[in-house]
Short mmCIF file of C-alpha atoms in Angstrom, two decimals:
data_model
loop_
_atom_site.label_atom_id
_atom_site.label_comp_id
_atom_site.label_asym_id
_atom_site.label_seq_id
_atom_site.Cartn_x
_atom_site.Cartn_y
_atom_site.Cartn_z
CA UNK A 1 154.59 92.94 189.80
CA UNK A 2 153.49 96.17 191.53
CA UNK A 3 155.06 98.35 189.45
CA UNK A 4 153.40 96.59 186.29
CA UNK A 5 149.88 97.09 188.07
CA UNK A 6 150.97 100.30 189.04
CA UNK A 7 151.65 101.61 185.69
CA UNK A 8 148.19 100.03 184.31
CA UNK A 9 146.17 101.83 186.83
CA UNK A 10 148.18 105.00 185.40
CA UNK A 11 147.54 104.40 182.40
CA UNK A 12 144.03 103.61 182.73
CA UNK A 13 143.09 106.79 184.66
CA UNK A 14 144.63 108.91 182.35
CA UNK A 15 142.39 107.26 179.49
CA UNK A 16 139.84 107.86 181.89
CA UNK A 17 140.64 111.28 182.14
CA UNK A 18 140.94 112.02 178.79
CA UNK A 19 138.32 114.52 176.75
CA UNK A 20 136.26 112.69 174.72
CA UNK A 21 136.57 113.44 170.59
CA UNK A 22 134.82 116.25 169.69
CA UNK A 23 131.92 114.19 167.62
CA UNK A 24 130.97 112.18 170.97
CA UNK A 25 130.63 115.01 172.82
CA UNK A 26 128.09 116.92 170.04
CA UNK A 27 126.03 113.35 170.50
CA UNK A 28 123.06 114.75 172.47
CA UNK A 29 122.04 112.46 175.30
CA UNK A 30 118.66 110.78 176.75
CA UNK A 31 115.33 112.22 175.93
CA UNK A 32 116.34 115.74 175.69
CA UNK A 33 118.17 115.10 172.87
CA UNK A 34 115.54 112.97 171.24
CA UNK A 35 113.39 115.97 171.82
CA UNK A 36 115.96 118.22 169.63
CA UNK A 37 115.89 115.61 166.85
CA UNK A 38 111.92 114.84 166.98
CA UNK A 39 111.22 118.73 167.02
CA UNK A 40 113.96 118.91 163.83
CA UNK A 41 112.09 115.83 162.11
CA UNK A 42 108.80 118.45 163.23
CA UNK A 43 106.93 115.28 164.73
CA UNK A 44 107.04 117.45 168.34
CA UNK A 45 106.71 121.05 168.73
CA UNK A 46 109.61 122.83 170.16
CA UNK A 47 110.07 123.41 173.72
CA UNK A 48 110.25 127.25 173.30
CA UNK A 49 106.85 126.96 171.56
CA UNK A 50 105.29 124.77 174.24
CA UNK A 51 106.89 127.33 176.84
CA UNK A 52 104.88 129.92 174.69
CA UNK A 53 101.99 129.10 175.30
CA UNK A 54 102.19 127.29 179.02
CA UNK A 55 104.35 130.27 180.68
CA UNK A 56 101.68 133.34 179.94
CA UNK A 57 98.77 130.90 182.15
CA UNK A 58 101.14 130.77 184.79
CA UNK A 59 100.73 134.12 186.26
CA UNK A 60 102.73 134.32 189.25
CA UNK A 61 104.62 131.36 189.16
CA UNK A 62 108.25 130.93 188.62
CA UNK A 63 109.14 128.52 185.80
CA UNK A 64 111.47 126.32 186.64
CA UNK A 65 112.56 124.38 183.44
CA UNK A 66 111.20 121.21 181.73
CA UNK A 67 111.75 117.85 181.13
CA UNK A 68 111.00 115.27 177.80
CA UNK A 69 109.70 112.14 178.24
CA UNK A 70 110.47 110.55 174.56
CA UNK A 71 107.84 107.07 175.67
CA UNK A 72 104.83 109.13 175.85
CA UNK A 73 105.91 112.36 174.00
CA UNK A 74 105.10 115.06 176.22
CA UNK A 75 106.77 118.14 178.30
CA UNK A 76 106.52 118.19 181.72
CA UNK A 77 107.71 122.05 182.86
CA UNK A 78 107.82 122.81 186.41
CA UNK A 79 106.95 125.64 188.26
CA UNK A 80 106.64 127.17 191.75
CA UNK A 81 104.52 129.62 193.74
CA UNK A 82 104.28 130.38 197.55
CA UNK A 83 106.46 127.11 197.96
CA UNK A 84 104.87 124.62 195.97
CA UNK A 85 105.41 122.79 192.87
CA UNK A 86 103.25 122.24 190.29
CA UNK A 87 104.09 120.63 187.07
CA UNK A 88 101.70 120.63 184.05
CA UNK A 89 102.27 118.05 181.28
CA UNK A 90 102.20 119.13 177.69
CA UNK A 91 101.92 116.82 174.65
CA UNK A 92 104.49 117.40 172.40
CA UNK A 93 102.61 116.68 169.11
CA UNK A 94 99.72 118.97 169.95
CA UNK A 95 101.18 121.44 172.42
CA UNK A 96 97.52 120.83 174.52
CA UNK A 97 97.78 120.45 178.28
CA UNK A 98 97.10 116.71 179.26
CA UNK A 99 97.95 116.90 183.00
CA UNK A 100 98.76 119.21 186.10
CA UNK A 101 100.07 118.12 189.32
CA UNK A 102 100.64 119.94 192.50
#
């Protein structure tokens, strides 16, 4: 009996272990890749245009990346100076600032 449970726990770690197919690995995941297939359906702006136009009023700042929230549609990038964070939230239909937070 140990050596039959023995062998399934084998066998299902290898499974486990296994790469996935090539197509469910292409499957983008979460809201950034509802992001990719809202800005392709061009219902959102792209996050390299919304980067365009936040990053240059940032002076000084380091950008840090950004995040889609697919419930409200908007980009929230993140950025810091002289230790602190500040985010500004961008809505992704209109590329038109609609928040900051430090």
């Amino acid at each position: 009996m140990k050596h039959r449970s023995a062998l399934l726990l084998s066998a299902l770690a290898a499974l486990a272990l296994a790469p996935l197919p090539a197509a469910a690995q292409d499957q983008p995941r979460g809201d950034q890749g509802e992001a990719r297939r809202e800005a392709e359906a061009g219902n959102i702006m792209r996050s390299r245009e919304i980067e365009a136009r936040i990053l240059p009023t940032m002076k000084g700042a380091e950008y840090l990346g950004f995040a889609y929230d697919s419930t409200a549609r908007a980009y929230r990038l993140k950025f810091i100076k002289d230790g602190r964070v500040t985010y500004v939230d961008v809505d992704a239909r209109t590329g038109r600032v609609i928040g900051r937070s430090r």
